[in-house]
Coordinates of N, CA and C and ligand atoms in Angstrom, one line a residue:
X538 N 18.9 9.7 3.5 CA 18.1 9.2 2.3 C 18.7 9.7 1.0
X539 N 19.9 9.3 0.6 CA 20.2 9.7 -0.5 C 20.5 9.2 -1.9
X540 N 19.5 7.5 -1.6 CA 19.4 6.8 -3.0 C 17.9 6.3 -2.6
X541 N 17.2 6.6 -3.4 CA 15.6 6.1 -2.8 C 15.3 5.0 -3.9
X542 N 15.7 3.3 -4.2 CA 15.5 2.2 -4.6 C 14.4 2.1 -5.3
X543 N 13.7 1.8 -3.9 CA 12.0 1.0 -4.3 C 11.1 1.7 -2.9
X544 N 10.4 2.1 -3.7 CA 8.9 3.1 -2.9 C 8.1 1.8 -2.4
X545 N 7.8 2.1 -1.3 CA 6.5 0.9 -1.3 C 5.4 2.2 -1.3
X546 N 3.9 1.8 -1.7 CA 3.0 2.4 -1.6 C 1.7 1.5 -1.2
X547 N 1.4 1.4 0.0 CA 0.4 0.5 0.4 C -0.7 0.8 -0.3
X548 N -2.3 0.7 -1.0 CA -2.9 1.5 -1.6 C -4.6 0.0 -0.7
X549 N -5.7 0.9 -0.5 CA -6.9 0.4 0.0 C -8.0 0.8 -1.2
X550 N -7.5 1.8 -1.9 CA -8.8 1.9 -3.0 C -9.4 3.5 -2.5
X551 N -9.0 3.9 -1.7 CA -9.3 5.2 -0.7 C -9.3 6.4 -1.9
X552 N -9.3 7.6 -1.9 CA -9.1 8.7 -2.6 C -7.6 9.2 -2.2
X553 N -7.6 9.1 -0.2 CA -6.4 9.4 0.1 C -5.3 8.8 -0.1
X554 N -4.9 7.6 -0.5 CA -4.4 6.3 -1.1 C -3.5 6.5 -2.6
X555 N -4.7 7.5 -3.3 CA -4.8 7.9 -4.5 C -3.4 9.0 -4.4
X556 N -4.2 9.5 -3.8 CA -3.4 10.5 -3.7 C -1.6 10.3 -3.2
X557 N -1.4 9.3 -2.5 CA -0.2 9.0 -2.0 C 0.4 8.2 -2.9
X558 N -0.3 7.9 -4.3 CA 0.8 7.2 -5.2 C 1.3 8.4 -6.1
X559 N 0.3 9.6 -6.2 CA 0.7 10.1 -7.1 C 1.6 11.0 -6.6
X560 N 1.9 11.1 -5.4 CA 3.2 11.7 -4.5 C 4.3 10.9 -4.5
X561 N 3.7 9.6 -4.6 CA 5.2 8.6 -4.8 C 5.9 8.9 -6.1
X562 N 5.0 8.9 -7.4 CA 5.2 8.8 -8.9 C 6.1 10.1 -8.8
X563 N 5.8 11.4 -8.2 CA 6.5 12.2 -8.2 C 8.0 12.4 -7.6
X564 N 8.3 11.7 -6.8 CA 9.6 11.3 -5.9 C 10.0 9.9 -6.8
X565 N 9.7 9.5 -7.6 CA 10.1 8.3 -8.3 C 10.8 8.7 -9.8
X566 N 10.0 10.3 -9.8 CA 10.4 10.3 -11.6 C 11.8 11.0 -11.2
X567 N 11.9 11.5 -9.6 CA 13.2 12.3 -9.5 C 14.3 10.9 -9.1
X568 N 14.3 10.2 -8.7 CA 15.5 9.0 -8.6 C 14.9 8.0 -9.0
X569 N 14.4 7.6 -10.0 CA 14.2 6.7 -10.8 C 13.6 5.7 -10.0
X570 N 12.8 5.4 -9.2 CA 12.5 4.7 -8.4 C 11.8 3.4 -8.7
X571 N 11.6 2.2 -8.4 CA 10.7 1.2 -8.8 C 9.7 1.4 -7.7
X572 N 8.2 1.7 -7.8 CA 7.0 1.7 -7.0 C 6.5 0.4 -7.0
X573 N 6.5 -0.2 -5.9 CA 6.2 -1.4 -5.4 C 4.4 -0.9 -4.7
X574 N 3.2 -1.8 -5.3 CA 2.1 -1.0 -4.9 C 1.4 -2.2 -4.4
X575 N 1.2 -2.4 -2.6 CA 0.5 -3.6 -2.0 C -0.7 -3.0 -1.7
X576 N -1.6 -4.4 -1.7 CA -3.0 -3.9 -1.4 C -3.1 -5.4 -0.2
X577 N -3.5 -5.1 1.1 CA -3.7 -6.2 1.4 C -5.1 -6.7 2.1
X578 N -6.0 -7.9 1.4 CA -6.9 -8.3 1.8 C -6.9 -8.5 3.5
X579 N -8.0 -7.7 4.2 CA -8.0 -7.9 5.7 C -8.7 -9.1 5.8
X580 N -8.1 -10.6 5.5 CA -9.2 -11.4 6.0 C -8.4 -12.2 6.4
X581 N -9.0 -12.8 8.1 CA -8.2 -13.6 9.1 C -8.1 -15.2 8.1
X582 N -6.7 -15.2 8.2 CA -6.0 -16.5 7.6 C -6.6 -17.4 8.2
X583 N -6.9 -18.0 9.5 CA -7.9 -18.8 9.9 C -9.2 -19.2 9.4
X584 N -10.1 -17.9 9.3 CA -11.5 -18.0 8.4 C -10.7 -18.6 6.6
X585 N -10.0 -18.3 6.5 CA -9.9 -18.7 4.8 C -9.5 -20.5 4.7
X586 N -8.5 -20.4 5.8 CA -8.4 -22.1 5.7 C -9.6 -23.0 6.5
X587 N -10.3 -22.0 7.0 CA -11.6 -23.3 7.6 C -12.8 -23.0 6.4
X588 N -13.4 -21.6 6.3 CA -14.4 -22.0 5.3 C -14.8 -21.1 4.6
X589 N -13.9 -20.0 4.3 CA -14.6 -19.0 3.2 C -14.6 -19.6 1.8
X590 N -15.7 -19.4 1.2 CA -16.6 -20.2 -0.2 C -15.1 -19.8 -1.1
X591 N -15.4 -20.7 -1.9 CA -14.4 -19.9 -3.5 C -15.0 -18.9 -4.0
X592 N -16.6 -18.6 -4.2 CA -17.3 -17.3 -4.5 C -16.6 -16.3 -3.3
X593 N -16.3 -16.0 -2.8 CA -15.8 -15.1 -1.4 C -14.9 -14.5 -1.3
X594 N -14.2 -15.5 -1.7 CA -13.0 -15.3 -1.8 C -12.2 -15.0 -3.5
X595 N -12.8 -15.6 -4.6 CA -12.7 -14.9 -5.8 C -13.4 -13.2 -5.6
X596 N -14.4 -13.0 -4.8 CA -14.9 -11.8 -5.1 C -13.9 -10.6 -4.3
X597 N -13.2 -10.9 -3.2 CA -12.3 -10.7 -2.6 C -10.7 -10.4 -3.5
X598 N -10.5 -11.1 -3.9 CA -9.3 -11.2 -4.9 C -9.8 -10.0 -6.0
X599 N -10.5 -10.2 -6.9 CA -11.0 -9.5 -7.7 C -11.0 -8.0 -7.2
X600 N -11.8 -7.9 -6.0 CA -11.9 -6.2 -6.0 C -10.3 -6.0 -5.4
X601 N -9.9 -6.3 -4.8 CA -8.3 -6.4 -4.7 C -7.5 -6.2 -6.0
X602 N -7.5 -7.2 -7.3 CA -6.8 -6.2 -8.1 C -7.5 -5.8 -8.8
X603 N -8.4 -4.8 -8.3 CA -8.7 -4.1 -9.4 C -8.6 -2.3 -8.5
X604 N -8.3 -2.5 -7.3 CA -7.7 -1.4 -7.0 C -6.1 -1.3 -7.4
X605 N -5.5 -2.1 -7.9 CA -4.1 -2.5 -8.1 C -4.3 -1.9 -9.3
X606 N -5.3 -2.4 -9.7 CA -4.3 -2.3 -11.2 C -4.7 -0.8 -11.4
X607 N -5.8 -0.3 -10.7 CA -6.3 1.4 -10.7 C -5.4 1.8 -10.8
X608 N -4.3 1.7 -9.6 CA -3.3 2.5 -8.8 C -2.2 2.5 -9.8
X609 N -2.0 1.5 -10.3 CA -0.9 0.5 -11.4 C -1.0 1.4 -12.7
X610 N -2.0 1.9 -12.9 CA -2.4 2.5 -14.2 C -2.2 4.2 -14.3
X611 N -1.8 4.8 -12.8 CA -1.9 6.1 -12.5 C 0.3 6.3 -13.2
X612 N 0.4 5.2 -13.1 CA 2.1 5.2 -12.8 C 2.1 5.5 -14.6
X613 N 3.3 6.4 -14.5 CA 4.0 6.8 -15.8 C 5.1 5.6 -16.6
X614 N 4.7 4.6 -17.9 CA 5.4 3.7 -18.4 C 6.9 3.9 -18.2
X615 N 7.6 4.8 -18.2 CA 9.0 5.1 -18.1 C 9.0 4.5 -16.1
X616 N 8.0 4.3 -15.3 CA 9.0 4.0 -14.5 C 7.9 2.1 -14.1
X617 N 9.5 1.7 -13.3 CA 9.1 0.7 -13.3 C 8.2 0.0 -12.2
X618 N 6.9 -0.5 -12.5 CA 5.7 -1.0 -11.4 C 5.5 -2.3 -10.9
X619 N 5.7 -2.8 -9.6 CA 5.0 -4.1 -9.2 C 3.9 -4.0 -8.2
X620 N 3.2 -4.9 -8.5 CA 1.8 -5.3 -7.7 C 1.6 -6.4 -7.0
X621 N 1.4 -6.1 -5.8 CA 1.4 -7.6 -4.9 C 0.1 -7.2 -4.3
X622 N -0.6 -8.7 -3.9 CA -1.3 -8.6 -3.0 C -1.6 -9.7 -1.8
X623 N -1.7 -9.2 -1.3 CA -1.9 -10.2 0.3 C -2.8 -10.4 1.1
X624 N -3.0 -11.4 2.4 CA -4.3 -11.4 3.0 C -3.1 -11.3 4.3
X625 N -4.4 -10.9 5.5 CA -3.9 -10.9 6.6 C -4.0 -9.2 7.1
X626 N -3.4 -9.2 8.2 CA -3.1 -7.9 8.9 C -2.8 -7.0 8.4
X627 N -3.5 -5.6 7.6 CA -3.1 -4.9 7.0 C -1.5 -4.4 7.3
X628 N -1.7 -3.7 8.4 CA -0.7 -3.1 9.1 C 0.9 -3.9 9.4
X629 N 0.6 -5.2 9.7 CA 1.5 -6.0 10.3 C 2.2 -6.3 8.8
X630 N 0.9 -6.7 8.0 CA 1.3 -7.2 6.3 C 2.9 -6.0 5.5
X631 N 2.0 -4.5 5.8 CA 2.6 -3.8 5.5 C 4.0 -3.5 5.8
X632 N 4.2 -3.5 7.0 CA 5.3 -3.4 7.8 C 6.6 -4.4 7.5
X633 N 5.7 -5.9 7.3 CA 7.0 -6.9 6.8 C 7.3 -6.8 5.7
X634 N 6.4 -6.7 4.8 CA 6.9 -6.5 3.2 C 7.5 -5.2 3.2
X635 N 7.8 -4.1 3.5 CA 8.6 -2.8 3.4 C 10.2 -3.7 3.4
X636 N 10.0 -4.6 4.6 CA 11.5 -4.8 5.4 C 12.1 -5.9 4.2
X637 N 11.0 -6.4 3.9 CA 10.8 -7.7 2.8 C 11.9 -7.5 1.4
X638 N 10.9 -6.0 0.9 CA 11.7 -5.7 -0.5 C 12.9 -4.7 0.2
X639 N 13.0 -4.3 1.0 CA 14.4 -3.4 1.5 C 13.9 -2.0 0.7
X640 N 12.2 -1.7 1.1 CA 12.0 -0.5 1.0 C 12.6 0.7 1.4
X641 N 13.0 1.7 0.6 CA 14.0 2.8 0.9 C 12.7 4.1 1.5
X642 N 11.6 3.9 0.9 CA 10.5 4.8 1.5 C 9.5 4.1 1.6
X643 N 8.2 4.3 2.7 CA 7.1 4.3 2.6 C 6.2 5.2 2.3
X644 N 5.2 5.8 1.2 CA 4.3 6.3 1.0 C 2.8 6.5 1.1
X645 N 2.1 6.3 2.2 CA 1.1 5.7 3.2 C 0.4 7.2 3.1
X646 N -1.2 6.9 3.0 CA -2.2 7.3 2.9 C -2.5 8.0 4.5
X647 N -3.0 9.3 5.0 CA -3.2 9.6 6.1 C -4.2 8.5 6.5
X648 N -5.8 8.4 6.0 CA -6.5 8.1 6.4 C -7.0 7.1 5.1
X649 N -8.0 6.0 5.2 CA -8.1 5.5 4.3 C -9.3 5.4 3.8
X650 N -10.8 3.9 4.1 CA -11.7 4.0 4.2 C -12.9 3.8 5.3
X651 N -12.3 4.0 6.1 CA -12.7 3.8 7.8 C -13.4 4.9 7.8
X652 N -14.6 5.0 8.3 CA -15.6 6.0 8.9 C -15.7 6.9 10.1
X653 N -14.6 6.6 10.8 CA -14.5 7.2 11.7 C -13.9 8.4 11.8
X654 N -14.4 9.7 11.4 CA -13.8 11.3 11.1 C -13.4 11.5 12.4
X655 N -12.4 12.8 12.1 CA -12.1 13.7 13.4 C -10.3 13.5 13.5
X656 N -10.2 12.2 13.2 CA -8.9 11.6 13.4 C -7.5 12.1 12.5
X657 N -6.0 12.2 12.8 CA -5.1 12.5 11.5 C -5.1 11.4 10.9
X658 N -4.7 10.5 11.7 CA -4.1 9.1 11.2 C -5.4 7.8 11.8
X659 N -5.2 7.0 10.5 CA -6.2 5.7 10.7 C -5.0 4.7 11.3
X660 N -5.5 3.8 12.1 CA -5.0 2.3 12.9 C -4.0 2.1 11.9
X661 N -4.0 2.4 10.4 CA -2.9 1.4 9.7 C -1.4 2.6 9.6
X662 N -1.9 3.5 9.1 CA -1.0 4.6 8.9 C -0.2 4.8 10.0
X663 N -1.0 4.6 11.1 CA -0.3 5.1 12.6 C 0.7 3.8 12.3
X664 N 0.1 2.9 12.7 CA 0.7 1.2 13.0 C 2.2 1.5 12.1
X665 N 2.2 1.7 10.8 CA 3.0 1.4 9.8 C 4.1 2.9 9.8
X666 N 3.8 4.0 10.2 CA 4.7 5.0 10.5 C 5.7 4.7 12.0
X667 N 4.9 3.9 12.8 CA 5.5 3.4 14.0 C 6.8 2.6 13.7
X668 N 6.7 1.8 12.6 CA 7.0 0.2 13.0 C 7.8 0.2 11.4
X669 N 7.6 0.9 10.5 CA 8.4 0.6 9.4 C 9.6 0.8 9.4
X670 N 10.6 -0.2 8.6 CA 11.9 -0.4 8.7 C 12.5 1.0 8.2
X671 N 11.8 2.0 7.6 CA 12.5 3.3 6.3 C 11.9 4.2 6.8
X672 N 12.2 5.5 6.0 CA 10.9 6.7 6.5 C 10.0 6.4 5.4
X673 N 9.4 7.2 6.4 CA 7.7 7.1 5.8 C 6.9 8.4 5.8
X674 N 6.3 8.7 4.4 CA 6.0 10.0 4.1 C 4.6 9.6 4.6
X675 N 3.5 10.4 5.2 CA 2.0 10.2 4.9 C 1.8 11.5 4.0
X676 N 0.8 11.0 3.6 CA -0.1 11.7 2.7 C -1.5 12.1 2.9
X677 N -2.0 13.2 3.1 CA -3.0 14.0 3.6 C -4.1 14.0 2.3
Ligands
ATP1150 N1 -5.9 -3.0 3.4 C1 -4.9 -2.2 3.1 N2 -4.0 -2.5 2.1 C2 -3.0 -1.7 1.8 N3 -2.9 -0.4 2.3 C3 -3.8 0.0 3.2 C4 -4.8 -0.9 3.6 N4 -5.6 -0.2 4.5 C5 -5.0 1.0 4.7 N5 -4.0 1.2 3.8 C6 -3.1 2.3 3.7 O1 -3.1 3.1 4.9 C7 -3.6 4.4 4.7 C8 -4.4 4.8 5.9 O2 -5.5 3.9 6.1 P1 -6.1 3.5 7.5 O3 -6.7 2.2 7.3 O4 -5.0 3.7 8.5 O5 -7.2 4.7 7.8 P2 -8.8 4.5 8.0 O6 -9.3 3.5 7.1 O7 -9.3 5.9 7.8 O8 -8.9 4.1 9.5 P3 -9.2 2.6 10.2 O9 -8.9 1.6 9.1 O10 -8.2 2.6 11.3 O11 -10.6 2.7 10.5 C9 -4.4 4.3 3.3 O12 -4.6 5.6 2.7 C10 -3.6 3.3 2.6 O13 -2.4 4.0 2.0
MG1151 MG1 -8.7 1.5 7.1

């Protein structure tokens, strides 16, 4: 790892999430990194093309970037930010877009907003440490 490009930083709106951009921002101000910051809507592509409402789905989008632009807003002007967002499989979403932008790191949240305590790692963090094309830092 001795030119780190483009950071991907998945972000759900979590606290722990939070916390894993501002670990990116810090590995980004040391090699100039561009932070690439996905949020991706969990909603089955099937339900959207048969019959989720436009109210539903605007309200969907909306709280979507508005954890983006949260996360988007933690980043220091001097470096440079992109925001995507997507529907579909968090995990799977995650994994292709890393390979997508030829992410040099992943920055992944331990746990996110799932309720289920006790655990190190949530279904996505595990899935996406398994399976990502780069290393991948989690963040506690
Ligand atoms: N929908 C999402 N879009 C983008 N990043 C996500 C999404 N969900 C989770 N992440 C990323 O993965 C990290 C771990 O979240 P994860 O969902 O694995 O844990 P959890 O919510 O506690 O558990 P689970 O979802 O399995 O119940 C988050 O901190 C965030 O960085
Ligand atoms: Mg989760």
């Amino acid at each position: 790892m001795t030119d780190i490009k483009r950071i991907l930083v998945p972000v759900d709106g979590s606290e722990t999430s939070d916390r894993a951009i501002e670990e990116a921002i810090k590995i980004a101000e040391v090699y100039n990194s561009d932070i690439h910051i996905l949020y991706v809507a969990n909603i089955n592509q099937l339900a959207i093309n048969a019959c989720l409402s436009d109210a539903i789905l605007e309200a969907v989008t909306k709280a979507g970037n508005e954890i983006l632009e949260k996360a988007a807003n933690k980043v220091p002007e001097k470096l440079n930010v992109i925001t995507t967002s997507e529907t579909g499989s968090p995990s799977v979403t995650i994994t292709d877009f890393a390979d997508e932008i030829k992410a040099d790191l992943v920055v992944i949240g331990s746990r996110g907003l799932g309720l289920v305590k006790g655990v190190l790692l949530g279904s996505v963090s595990q899935y996406v440490v398994e399976h990502a094309p780069c290393p991948a830092l989690v963040v506690k």
